[in-house]
Each structure stands twice: as C-alpha cells, then as structure tokens.
GROMACS .gro file of N, CA and C in nm:
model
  357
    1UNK      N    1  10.758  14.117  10.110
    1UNK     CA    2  10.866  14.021  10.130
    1UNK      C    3  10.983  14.062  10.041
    2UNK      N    4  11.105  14.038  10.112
    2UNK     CA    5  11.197  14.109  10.056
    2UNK      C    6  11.301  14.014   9.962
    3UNK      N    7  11.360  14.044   9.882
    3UNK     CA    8  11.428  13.877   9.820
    3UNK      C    9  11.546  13.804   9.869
    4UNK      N   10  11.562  13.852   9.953
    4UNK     CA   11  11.649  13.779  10.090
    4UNK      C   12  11.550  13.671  10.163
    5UNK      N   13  11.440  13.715  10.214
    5UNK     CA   14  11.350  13.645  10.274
    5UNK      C   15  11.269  13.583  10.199
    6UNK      N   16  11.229  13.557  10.019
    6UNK     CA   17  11.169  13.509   9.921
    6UNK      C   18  11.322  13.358   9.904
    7UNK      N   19  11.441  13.409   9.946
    7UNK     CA   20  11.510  13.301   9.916
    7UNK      C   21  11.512  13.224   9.991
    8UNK      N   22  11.533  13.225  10.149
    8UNK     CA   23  11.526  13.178  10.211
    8UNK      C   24  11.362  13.082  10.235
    9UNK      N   25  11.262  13.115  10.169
    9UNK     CA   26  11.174  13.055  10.149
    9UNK      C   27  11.171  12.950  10.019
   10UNK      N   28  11.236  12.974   9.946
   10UNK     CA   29  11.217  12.895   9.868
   10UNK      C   30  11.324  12.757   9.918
   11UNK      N   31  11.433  12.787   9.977
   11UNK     CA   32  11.489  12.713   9.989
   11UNK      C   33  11.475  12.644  10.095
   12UNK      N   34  11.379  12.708  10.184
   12UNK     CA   35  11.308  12.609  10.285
   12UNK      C   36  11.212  12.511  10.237
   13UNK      N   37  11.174  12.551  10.121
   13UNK     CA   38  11.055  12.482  10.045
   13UNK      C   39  11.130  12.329  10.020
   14UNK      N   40  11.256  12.382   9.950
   14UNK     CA   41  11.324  12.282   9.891
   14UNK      C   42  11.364  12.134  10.043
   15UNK      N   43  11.396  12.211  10.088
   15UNK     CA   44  11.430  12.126  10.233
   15UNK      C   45  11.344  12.037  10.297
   16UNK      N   46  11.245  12.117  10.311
   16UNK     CA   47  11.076  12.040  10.280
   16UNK      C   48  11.064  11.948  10.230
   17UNK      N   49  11.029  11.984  10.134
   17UNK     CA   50  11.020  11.869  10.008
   17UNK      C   51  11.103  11.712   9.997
   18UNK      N   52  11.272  11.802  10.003
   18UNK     CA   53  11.302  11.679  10.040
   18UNK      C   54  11.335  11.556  10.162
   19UNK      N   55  11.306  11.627  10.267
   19UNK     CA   56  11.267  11.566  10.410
   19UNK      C   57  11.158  11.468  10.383
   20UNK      N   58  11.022  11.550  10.327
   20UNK     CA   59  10.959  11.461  10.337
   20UNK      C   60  10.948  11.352  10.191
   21UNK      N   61  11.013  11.366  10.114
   21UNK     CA   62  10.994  11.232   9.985
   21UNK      C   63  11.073  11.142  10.094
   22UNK      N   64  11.172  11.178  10.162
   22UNK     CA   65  11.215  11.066  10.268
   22UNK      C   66  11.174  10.966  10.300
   23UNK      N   67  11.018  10.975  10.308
   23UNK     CA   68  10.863  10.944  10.387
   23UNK      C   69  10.823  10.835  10.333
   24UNK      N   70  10.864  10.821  10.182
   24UNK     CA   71  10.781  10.784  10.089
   24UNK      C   72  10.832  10.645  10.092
   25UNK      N   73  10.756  10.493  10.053
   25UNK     CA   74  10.784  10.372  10.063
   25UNK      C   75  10.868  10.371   9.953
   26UNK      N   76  10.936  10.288   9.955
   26UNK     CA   77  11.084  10.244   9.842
   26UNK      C   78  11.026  10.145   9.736
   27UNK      N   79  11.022  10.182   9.595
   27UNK     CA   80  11.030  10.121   9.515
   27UNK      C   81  11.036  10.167   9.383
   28UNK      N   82  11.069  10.110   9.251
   28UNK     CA   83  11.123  10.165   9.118
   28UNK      C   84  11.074  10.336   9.118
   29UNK      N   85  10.915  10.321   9.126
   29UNK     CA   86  10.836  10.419   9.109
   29UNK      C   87  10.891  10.538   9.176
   30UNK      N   88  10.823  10.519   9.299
   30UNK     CA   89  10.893  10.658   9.393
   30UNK      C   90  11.004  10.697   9.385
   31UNK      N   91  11.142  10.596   9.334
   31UNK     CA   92  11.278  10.653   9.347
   31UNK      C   93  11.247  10.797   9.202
   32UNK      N   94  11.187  10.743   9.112
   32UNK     CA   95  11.133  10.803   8.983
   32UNK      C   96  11.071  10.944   9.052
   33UNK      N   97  10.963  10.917   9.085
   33UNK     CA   98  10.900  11.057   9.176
   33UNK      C   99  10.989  11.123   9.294
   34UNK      N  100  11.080  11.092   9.358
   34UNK     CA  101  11.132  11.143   9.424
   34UNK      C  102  11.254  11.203   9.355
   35UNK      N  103  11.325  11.162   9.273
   35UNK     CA  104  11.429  11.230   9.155
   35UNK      C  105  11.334  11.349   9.115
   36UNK      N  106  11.262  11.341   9.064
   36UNK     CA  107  11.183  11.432   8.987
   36UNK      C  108  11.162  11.537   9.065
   37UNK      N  109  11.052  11.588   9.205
   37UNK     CA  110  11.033  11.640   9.295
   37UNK      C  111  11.099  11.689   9.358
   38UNK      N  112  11.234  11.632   9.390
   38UNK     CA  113  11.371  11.663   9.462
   38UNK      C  114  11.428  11.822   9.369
   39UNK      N  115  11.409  11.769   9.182
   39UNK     CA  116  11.520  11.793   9.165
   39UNK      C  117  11.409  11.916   9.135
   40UNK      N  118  11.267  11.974   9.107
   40UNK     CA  119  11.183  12.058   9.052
   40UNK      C  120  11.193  12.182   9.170
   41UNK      N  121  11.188  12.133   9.312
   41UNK     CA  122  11.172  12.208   9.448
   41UNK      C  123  11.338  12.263   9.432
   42UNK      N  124  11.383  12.144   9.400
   42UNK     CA  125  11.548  12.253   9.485
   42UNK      C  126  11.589  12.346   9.328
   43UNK      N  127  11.545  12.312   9.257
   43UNK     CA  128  11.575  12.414   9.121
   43UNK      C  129  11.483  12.604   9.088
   44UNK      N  130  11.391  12.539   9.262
   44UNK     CA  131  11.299  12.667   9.234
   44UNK      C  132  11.374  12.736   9.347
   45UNK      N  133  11.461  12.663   9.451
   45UNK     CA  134  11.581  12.795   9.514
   45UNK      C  135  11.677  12.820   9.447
   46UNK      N  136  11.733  12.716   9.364
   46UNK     CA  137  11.863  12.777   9.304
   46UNK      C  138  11.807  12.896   9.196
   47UNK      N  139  11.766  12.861   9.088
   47UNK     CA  140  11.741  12.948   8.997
   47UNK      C  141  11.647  13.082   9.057
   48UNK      N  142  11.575  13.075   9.162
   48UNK     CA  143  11.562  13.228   9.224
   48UNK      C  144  11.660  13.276   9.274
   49UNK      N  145  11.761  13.227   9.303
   49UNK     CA  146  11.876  13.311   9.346
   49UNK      C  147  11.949  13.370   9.230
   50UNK      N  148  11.972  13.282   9.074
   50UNK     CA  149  11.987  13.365   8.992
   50UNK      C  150  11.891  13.481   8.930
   51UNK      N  151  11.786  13.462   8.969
   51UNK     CA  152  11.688  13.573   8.943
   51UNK      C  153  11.724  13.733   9.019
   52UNK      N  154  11.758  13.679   9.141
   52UNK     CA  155  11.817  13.827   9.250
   52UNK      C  156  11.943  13.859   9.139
   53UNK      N  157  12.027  13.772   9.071
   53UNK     CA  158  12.129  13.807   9.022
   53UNK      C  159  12.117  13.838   8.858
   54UNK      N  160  11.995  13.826   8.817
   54UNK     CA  161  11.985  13.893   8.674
   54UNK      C  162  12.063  13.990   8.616
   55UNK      N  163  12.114  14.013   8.508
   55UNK     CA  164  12.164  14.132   8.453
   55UNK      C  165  12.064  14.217   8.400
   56UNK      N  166  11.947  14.203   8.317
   56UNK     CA  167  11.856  14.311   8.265
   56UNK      C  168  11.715  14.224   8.292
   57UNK      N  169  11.642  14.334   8.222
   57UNK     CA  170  11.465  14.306   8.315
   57UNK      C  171  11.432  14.174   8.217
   58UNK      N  172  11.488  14.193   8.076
   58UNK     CA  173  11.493  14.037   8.006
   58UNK      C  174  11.511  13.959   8.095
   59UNK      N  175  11.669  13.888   8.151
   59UNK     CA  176  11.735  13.812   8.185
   59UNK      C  177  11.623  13.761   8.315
   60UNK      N  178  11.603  13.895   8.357
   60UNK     CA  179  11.468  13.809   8.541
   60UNK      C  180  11.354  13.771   8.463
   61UNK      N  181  11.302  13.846   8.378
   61UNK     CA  182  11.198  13.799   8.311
   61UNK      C  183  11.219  13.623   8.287
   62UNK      N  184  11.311  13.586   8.218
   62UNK     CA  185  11.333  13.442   8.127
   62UNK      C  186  11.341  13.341   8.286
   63UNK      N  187  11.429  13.447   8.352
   63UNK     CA  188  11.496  13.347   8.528
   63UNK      C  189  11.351  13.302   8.559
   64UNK      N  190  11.237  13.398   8.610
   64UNK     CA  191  11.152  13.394   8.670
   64UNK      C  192  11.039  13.280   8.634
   65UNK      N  193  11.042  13.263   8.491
   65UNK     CA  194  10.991  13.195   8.402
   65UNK      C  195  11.017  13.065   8.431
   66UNK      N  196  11.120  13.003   8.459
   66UNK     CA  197  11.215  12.887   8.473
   66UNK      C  198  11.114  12.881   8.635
   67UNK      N  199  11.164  12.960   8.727
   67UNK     CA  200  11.146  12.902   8.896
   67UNK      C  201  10.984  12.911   8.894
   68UNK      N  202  10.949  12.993   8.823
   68UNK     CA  203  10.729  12.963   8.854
   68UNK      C  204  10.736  12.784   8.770
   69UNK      N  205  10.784  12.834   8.697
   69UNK     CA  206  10.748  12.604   8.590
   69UNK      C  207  10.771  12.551   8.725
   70UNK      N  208  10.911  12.572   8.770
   70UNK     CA  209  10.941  12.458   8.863
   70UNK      C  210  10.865  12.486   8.963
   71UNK      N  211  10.805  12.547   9.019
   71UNK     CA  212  10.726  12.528   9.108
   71UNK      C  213  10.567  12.485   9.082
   72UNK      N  214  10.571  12.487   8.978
   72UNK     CA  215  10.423  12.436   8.934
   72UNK      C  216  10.478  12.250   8.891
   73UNK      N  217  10.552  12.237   8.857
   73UNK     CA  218  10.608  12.091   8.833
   73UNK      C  219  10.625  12.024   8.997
   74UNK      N  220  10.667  12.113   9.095
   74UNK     CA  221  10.666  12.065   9.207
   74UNK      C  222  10.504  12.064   9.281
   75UNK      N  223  10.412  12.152   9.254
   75UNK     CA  224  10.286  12.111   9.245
   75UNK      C  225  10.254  11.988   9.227
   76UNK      N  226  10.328  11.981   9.089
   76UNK     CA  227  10.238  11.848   9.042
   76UNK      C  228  10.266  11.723   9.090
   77UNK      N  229  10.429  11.764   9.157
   77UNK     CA  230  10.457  11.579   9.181
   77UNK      C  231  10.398  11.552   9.393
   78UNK      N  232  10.394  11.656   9.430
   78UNK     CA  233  10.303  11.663   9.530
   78UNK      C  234  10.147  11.616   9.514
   79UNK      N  235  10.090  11.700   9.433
   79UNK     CA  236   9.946  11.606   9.388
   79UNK      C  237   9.937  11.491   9.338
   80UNK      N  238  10.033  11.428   9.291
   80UNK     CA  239  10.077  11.329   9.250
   80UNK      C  240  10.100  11.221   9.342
   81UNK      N  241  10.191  11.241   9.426
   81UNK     CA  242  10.247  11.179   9.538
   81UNK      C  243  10.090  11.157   9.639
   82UNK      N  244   9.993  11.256   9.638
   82UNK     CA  245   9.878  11.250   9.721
   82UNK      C  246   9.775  11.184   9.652
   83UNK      N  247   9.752  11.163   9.504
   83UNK     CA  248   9.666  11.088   9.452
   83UNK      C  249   9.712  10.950   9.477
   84UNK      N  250   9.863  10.965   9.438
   84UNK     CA  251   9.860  10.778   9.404
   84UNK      C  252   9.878  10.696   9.603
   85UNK      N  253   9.843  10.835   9.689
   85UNK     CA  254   9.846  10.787   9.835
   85UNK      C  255   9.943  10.762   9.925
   86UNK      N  256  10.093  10.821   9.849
   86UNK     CA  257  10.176  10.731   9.890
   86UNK      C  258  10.198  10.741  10.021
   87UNK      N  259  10.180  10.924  10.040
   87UNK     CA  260  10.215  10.997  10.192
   87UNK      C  261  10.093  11.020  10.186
   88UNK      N  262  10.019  10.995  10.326
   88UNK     CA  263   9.891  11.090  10.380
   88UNK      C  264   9.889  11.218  10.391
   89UNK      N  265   9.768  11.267  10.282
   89UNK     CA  266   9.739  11.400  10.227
   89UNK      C  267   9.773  11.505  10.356
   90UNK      N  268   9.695  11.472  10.459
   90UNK     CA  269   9.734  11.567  10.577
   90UNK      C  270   9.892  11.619  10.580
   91UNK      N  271   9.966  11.496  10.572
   91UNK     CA  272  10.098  11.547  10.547
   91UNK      C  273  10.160  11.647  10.433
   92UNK      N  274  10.072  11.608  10.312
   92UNK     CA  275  10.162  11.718  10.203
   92UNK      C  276  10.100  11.871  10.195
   93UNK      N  277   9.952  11.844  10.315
   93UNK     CA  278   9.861  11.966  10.293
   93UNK      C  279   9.959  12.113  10.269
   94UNK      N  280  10.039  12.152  10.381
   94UNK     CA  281  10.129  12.268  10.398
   94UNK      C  282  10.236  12.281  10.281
   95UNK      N  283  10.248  12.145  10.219
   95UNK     CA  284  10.373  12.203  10.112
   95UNK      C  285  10.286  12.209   9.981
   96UNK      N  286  10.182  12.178   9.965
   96UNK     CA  287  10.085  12.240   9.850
   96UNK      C  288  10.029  12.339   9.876
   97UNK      N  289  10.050  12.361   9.981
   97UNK     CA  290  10.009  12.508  10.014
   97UNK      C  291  10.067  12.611   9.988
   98UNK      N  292  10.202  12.599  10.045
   98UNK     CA  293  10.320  12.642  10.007
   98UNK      C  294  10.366  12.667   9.834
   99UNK      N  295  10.341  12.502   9.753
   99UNK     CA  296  10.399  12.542   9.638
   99UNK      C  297  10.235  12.666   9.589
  100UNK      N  298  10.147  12.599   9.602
  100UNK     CA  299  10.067  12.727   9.505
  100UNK      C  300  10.040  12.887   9.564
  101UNK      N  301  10.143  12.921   9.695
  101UNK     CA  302  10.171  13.029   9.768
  101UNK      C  303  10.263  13.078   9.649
  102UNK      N  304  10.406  12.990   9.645
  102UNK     CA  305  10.456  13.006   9.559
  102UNK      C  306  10.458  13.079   9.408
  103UNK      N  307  10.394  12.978   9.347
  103UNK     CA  308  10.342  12.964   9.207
  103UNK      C  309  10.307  13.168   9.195
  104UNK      N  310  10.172  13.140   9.294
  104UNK     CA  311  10.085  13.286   9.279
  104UNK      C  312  10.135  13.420   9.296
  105UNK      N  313  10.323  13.407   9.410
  105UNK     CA  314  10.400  13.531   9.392
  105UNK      C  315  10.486  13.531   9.292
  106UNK      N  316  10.524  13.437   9.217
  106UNK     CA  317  10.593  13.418   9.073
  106UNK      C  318  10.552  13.487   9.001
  107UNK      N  319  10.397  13.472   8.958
  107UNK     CA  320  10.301  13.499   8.857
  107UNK      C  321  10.272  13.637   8.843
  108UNK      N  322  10.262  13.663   8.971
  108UNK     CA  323  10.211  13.859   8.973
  108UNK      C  324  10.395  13.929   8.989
  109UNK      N  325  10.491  13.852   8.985
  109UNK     CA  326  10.596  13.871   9.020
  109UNK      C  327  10.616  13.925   8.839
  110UNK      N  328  10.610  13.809   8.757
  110UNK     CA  329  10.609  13.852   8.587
  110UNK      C  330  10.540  13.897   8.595
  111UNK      N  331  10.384  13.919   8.599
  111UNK     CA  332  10.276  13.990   8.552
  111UNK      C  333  10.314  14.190   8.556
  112UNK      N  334  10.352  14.187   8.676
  112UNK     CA  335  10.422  14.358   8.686
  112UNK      C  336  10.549  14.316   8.643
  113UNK      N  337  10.630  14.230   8.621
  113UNK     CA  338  10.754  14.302   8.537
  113UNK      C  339  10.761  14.265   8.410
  114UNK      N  340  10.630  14.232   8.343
  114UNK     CA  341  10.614  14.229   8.210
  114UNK      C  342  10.558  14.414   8.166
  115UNK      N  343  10.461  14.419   8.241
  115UNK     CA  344  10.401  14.535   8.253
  115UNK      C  345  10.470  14.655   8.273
  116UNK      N  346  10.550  14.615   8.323
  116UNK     CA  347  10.683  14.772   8.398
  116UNK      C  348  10.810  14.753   8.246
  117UNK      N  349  10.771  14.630   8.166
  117UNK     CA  350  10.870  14.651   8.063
  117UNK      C  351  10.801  14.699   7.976
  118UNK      N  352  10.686  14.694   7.936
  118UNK     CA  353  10.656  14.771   7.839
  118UNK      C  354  10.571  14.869   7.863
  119UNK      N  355  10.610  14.970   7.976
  119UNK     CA  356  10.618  15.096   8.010
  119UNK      C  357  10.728  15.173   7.962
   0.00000   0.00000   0.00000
C-alpha cells in the first residue's frame, strides 16, 4: 500500500467513525465520547498526512508515533462505545477492525524505521 492510498484510508476511517457516532443516543455522556472519538480518528488522517510530509527519519519517526496513539485511542473509544452498548457491536465490528488493521501497519511501520535508523 502506497501512502497515497494509506491516506486515503485513514481518512476514510475518519469519515467512518464519524458517520457512525451520528448513531449514538444523545446525552451529556456520548456528546463526551463522541468529541473524543471524532477528534482521535480524524487526527489519525491529519497527522499521517504530516507524516508523508516529514523532513528527516526523526521527524516521521515522532509523526508516526502521534497517528499509531491515535489510533489506538480510537480503539478504545470504539470498545468503549461497544461495552457500554450504545451502538450494536455488529455495527462497530468493521471499524475495530479497521482501527487494529490500522494500529498493526503503524507499528511494523516504526518497527522498520526504527531499525533502518539505526542501520
């Protein structure tokens, strides 16, 4: 996958995400979880796009660092959102799927460019 097509995924993710908190019944709480979730998903397209735009293998290193959290924070408010029931699990199945698709090309994403830096 190429990082044209890694962006466009993430930012479908983000679109996702927030389509469906849409879903979610209205009250103090959820506006709380849906701020949160909104803002973890759409921060894991923006800040991968500064990652394509890094200046040195530092700078993607630190970027990359930032968009795997947020996508593991968007994990969480998805499992979250499915424990406390709000949306039926069937529904969030594909975007937890998605975020720990995510998460796992982040991870080997640093893992070789930690490795390729201290080569």
């Amino acid at each position: 996958m190429d990082k044209v097509q890694l962006q466009n995924r993430t930012k479908s993710f983000a679109i996702r995400v927030f389509k469906t908190v849409e879903k979610l019944p209205k009250s103090k709480g959820t506006e709380v979880i849906a701020y949160q979730i909104i803002k973890a998903s759409s921060s894991v397209a923006a800040n991968y796009r500064a990652v394509c735009r890094a200046k040195s293998r530092a700078d993607f290193i630190n970027k990359l660092k930032i968009v795997e959290e947020e996508a593991d924070e968007s994990l969480f408010w998805l499992e979250f959102i499915t424990d406390l029931e709000l949306i039926h699990k069937k529904l969030l199945k594909d975007l937890i799927k998605e975020a720990n698709e995510l998460i796992s090309i982040f991870t080997a994403s640093l893992k070789t460019s930690k490795i390729n830096r201290n080569s």
